[in-house]
Coordinates of C-alpha atoms and ligand atoms in Angstrom, one line a residue:
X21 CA 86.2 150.4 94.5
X22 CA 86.9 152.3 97.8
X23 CA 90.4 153.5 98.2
X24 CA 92.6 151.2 99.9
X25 CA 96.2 152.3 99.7
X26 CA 97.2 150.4 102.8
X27 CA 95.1 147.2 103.6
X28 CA 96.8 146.2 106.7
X29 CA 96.0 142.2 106.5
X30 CA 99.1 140.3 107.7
X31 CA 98.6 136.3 107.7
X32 CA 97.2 136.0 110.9
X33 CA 96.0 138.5 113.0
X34 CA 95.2 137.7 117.0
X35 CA 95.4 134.5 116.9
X36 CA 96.1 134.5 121.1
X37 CA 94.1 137.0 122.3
X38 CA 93.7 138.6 126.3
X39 CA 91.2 135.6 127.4
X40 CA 94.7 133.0 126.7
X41 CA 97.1 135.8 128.4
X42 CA 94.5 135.7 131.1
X43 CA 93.9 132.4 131.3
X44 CA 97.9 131.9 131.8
X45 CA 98.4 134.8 134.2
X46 CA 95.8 133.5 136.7
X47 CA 97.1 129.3 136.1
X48 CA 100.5 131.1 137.3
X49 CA 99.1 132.9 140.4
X50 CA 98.0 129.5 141.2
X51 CA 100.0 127.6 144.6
X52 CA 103.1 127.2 142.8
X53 CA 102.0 125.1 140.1
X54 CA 104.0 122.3 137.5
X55 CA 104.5 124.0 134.7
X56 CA 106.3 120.8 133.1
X57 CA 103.8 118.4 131.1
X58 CA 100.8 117.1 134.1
X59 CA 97.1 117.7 134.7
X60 CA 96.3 120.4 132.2
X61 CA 98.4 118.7 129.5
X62 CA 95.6 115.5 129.9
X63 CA 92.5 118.0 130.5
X64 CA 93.7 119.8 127.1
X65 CA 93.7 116.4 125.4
X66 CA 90.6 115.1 127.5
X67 CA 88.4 117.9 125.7
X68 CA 90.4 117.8 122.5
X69 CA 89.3 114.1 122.3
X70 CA 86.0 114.6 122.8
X71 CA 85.8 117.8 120.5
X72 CA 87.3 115.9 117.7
X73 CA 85.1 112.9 118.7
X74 CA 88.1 110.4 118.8
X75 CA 89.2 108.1 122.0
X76 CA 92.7 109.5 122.6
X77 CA 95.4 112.5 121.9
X78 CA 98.4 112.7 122.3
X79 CA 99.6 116.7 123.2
X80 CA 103.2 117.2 121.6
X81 CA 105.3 120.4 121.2
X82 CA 104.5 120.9 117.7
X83 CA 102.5 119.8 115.0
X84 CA 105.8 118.3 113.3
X85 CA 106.4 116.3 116.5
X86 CA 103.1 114.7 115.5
X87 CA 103.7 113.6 112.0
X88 CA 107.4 112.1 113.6
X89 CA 105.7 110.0 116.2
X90 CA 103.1 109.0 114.0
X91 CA 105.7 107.5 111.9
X92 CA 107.4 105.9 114.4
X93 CA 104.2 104.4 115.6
X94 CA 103.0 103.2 112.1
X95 CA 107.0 101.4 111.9
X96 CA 105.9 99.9 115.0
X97 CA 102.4 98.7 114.2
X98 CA 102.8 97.7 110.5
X99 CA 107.2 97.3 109.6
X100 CA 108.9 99.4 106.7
X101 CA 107.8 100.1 103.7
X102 CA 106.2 102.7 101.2
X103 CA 104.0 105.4 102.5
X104 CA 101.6 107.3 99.7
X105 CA 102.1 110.9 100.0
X106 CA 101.4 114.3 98.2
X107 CA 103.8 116.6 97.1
X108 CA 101.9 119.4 98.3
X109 CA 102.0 119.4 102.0
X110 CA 104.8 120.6 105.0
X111 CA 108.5 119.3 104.6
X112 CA 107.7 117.9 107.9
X113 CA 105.2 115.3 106.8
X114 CA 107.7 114.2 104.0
X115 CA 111.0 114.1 106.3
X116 CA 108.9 111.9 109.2
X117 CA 108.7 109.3 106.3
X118 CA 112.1 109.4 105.5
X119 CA 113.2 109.5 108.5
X120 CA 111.7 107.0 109.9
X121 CA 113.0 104.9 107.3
X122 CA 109.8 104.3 104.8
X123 CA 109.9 105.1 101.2
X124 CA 108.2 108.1 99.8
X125 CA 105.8 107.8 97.0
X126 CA 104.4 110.7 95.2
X127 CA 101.0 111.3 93.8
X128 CA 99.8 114.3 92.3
X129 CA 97.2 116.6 93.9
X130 CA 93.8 117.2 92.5
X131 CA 92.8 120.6 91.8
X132 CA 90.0 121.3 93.0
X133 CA 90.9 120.6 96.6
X134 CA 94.8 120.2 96.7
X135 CA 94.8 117.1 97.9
X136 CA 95.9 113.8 97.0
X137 CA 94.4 112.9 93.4
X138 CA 92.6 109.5 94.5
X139 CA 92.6 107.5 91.3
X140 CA 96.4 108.2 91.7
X141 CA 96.8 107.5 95.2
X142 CA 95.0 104.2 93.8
X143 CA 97.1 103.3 91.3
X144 CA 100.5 103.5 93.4
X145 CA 99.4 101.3 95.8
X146 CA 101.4 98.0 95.8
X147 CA 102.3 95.0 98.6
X148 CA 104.8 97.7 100.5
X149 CA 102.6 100.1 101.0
X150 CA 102.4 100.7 104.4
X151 CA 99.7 103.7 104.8
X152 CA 98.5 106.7 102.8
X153 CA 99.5 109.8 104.5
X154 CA 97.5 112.6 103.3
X155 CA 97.2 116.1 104.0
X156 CA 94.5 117.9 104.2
X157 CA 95.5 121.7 102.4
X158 CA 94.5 124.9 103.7
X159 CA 90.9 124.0 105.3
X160 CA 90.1 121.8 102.4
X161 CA 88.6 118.5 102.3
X162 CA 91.5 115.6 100.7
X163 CA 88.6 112.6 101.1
X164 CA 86.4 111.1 99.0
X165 CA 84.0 108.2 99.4
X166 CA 86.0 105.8 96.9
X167 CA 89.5 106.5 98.5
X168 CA 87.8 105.1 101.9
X169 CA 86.3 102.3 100.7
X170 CA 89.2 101.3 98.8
X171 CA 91.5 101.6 101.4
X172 CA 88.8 99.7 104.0
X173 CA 88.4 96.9 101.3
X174 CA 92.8 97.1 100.6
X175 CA 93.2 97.1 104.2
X176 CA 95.5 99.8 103.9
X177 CA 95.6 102.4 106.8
X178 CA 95.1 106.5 106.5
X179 CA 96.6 108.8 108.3
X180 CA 95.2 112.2 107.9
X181 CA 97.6 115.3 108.6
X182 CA 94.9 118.0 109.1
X183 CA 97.4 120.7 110.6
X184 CA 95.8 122.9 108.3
X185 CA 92.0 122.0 108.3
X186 CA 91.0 121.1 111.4
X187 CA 87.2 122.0 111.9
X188 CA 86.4 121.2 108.1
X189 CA 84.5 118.1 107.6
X190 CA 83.5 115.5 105.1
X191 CA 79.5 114.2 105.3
X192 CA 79.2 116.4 108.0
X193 CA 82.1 114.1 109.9
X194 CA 85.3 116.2 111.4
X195 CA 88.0 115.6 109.0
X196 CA 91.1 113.4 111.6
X197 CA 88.1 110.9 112.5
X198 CA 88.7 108.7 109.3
X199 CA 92.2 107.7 109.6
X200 CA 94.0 105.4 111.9
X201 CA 95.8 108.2 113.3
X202 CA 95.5 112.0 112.7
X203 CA 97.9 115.1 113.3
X204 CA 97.0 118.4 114.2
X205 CA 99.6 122.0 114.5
X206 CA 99.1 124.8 116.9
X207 CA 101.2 126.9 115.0
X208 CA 100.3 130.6 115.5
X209 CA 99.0 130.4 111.6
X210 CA 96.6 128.0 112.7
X211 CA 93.1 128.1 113.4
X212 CA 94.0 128.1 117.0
X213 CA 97.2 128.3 118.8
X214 CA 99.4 127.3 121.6
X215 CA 102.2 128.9 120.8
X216 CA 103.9 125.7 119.4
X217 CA 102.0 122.7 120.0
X218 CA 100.6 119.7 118.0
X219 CA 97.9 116.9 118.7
X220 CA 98.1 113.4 117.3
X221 CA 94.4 111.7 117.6
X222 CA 93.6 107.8 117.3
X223 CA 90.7 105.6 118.4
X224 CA 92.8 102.8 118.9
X225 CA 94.4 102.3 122.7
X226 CA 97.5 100.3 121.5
X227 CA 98.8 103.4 119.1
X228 CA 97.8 105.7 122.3
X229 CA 99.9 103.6 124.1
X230 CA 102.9 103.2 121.8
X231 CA 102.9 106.8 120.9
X232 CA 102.3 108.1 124.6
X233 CA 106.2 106.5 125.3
X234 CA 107.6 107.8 122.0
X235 CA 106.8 110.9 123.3
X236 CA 108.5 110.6 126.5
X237 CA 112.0 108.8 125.6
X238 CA 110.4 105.8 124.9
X239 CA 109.4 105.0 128.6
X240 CA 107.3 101.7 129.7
X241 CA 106.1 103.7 132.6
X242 CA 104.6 106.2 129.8
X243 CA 102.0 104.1 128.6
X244 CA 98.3 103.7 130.2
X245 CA 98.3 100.0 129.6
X246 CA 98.8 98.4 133.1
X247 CA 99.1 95.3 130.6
X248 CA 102.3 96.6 129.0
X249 CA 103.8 98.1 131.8
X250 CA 103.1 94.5 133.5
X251 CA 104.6 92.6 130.1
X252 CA 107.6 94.6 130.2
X253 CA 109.0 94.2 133.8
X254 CA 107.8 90.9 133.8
X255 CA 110.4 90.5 131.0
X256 CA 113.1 93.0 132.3
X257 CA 112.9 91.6 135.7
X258 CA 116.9 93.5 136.1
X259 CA 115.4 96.8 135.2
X260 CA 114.0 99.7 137.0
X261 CA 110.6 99.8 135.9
X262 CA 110.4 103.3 136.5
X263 CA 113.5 103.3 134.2
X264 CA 112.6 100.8 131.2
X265 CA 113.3 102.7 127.8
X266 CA 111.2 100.0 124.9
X267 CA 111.9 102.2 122.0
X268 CA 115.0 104.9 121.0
X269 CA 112.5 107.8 121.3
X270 CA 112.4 111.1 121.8
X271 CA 111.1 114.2 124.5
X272 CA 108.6 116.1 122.3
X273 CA 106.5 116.5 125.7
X274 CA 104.8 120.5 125.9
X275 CA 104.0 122.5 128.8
X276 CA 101.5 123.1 131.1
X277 CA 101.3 126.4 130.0
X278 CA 100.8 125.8 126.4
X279 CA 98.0 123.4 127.5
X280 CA 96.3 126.2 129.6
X281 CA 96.3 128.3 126.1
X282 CA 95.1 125.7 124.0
X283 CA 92.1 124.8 126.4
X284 CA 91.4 128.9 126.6
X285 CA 91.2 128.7 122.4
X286 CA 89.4 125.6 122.3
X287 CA 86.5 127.3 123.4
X288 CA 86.0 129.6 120.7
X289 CA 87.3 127.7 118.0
X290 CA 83.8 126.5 116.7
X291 CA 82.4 130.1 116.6
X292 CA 86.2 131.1 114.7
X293 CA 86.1 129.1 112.4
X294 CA 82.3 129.4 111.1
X295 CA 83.5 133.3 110.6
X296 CA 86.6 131.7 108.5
X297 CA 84.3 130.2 106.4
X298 CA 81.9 132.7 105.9
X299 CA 85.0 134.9 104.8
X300 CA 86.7 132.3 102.2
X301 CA 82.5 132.3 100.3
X302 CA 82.9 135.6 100.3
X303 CA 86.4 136.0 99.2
X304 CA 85.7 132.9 96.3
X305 CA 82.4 134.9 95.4
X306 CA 84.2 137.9 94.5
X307 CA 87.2 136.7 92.4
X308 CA 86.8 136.8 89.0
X309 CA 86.7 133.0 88.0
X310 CA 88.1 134.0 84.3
X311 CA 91.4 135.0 86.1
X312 CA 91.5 132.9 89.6
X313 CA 90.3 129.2 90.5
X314 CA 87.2 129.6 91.8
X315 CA 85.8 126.0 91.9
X316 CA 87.2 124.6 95.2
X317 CA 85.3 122.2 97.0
X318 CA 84.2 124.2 99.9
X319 CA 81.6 121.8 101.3
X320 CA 82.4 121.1 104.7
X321 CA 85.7 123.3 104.4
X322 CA 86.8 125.2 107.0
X323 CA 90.5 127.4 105.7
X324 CA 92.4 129.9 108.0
X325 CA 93.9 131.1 104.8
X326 CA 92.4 132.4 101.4
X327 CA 94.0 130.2 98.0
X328 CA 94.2 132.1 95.6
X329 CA 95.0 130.4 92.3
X330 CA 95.8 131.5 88.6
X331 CA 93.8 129.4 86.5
X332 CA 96.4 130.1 83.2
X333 CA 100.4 129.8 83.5
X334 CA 100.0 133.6 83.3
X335 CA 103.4 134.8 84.0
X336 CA 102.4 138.4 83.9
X337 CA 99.7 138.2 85.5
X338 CA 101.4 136.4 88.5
X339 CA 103.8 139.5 88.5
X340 CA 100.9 141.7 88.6
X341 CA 99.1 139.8 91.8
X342 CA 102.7 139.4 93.8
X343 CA 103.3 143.7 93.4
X344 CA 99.3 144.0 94.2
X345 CA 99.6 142.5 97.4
X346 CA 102.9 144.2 98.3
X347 CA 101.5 147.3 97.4
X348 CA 98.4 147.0 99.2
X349 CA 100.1 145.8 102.7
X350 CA 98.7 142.1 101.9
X351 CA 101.4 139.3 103.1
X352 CA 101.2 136.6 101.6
X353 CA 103.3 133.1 100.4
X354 CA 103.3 131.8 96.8
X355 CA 103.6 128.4 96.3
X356 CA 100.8 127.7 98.9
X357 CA 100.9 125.2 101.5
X358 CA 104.6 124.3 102.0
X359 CA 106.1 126.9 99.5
X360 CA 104.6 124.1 96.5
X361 CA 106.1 121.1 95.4
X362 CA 108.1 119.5 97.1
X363 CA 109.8 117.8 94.7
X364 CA 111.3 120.3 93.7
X365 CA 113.4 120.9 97.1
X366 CA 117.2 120.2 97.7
X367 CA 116.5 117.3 100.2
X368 CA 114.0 115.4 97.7
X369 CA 116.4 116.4 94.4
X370 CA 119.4 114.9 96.3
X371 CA 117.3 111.8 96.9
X372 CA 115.2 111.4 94.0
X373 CA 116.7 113.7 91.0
X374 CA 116.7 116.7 89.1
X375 CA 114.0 116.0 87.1
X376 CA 111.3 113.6 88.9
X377 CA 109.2 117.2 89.8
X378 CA 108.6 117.1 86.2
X379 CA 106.1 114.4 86.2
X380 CA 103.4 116.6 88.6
X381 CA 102.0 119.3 87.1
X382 CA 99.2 120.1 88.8
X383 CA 101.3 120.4 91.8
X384 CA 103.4 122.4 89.7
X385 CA 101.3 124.9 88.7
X386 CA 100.0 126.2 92.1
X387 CA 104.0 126.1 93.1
X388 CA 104.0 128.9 90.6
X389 CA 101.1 130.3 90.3
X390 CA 99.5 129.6 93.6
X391 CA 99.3 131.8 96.6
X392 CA 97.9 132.0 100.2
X393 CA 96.7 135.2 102.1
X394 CA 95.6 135.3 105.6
X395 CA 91.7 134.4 106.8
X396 CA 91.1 135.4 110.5
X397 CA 88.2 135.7 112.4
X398 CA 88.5 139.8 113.0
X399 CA 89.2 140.5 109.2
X400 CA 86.9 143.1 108.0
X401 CA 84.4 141.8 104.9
X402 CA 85.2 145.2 103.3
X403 CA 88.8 144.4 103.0
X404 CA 87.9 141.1 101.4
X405 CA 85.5 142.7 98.8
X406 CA 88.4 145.6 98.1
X407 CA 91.3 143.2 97.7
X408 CA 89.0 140.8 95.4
X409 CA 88.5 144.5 93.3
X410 CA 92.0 145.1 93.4
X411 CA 92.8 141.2 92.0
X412 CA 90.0 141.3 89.3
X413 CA 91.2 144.2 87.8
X414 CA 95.2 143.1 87.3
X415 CA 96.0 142.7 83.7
X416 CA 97.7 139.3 82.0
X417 CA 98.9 138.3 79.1
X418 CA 95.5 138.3 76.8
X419 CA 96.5 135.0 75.2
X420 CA 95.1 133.6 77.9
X421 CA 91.8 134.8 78.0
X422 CA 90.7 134.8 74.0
Ligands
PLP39 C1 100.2 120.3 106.7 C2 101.1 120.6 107.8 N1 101.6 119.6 108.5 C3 102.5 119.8 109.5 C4 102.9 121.1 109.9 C5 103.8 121.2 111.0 O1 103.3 121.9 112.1 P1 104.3 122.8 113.1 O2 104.6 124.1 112.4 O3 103.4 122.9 114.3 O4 105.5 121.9 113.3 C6 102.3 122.2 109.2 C7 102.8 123.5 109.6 O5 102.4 124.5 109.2 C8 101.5 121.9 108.1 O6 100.9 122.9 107.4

């Protein structure tokens, strides 16, 4: 092993480099321009669209924007009810539910990709269920072939968060292309960045339409449907019809200027995220698989961060990784995606209990003995192979490995 007192590797390194800054500095020297949401706010979700291969995104100020308004829209489309979701996932994805007045209902995640387990996600499935909202974790895949035709044939509707995996894809299809709707983060963890910013995709014009005015206080003139805009003031004839408000919404509208940043990214997302991949093999490749999961399913994934996962409840060896890291200058969060299970936060005990966390162990496990690091496109292959060193030779408790 080299020596590598100091490895330098923060979670994300870069992520809005000169070309953005540029790309801002000469939108500003332009004739006084809007900087409030306008023409580069639809270009940005013109060529988002047709990068994602969907009809229509909506460009919000945050990826947690997205999962709201989706939830407001799916109230709209389909009424209350339950909505299947994992426990490993943002608190964002969980509090749209709830706050949008559906039920939560828990499955628990499969290991191998951290998503939802499917022949759970089957099994809690009744006459309330409204949609499964599932998350795509940390560049992996969450679908499989039976999940989608069981949900075509149930007539159920997914709705994919893949804030964290956009870019990965399932039979060669980008992952936010099966669901009804999908959500998308531009969080500067993310594979690209707009500061703050968040996408919500669909291929169906009515959601486009309906989530297009909850974006904007709920405003008739909001939507693209001369149709609705007609329905409404033919209704309203007292009102305004620049002024007609059809739903108690909100203003998660973005910039101009984080649009002008997320078009500059956009470009070079594709050629990112190929080295991102390239550096999770590598990074899996090296771990010793007697210690640390090694058997995600990578086909098709595409992760801004590395998982690394105890494959024992090896307390000491959990120890040994978190001082490793620390020592070694890496930054990292246990618990992966969302700091682990969920259930096990104040706002779901206060709801559901001190003790219904209990009944998910596999989510359970990576919330102790799970971790992220950083993947970013200008992290050096030598620090990969010198951290994996570093990892492999921690010691654990030797129960484990008889
Ligand atoms: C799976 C997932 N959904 C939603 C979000 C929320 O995105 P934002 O931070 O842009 O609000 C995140 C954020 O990290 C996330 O990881």
């Amino acid at each position: 092993m080299r020596s590598c007192k100091n490895l330098d590797w923060p979670l994300m390194r870069n992520n809005i480099g000169k070309t953005d800054v540029d790309a801002v500095i000469n939108f500003l020297r332009g004739d006084l321009p809007i900087l409030t949401q306008s023409t580069q706010v639809e270009e940005f979700e013109r060529e988002w669209s047709a990068w994602l291969g969907v009809r229509h995104s909506v460009f919000v100020n945050s990826g947690s924007s997205a999962n709201l308004l989706t939830m407001c829209a799916l109230r709209e489309s389909a009424g209350l009810g339950e909505v299947i979701v994992p426990p490993l996932t943002w608190v964002s994805d969980i509090a749209a539910v709830l706050q949008c007045g559906f039920k939560p209902v828990f499955v628990d995640i499969n290991p191998r990709t951290l998503g939802m387990d499917t022949a759970e996600v089957l099994e809690r499935i009744t006459g309330q269920t409204k949609a499964v909202f599932l998350t795509h974790i940390l560049g992996y895949n969450g679908l499989d072939q039976v999940l989608l035709d069981e949900l075509q044939k149930r007539k159920i509707p997914l709705i994919e968060d893949v804030c964290e995996s956009y870019g990965a894809t399932f039979h060669g299809q980008k992952l936010g292309t099966f669901g009804m709707i999908s959500n998308f983060s531009f969080y500067y963890a993310h594979h690209m960045s707009t500061v703050e910013g968040g996408m919500i995709s669909t291929d169906s014009s009515d959601l486009y339409h309906v989530l297009r005015m909850f974006r904007s206080h709920g405003m008739v003139r909001e939507s693209k449907s001369e149709g609705v805009r007609q329905a409404y003031e033919n209704r309203y004839p007292d009102l305004n019809p620049e002024f007609i408000f059809a739903f108690p919404a909100y203003n998660m509208r973005s910039t101009e200027i984080n649009a002008v940043i997320g078009r500059s990214q956009l470009k070079r997302l594709d050629a990112n995220n190929k080295i991102r991949t390239e550096n999770l093999q590598l990074f899996l490749r090296n771990l010793d698989p007697h210690k640390y999961r090694t058997d995600f399913e990578t086909e098709g994934s595409c992760n801004y961060a590395f998982t690394l996962v105890l494959k024992q409840p090896d307390t000491r060896l959990c120890q040994n990784v978190m001082s490793a890291l620390r020592e070694h200058g890496v930054e990292f969060r246990r618990g992966s995606s969302g700091g682990g299970n969920q259930l096990r936060q104040p706002y779901l005990r206060k709801l559901l209990g001190e003790t219904e966390f209990t009944k998910y162990p596999v989510v359970d496990h990576v919330h102790f003995y799970g971790f992220y690091i950083g993947n970013y496109p200008d992290l050096e292959r030598e620090k990969i192979q010198d951290l994996c060193s570093i990892l492999n030779q921690l010691k654990g408790d030797t129960s484990h490995y008889d």
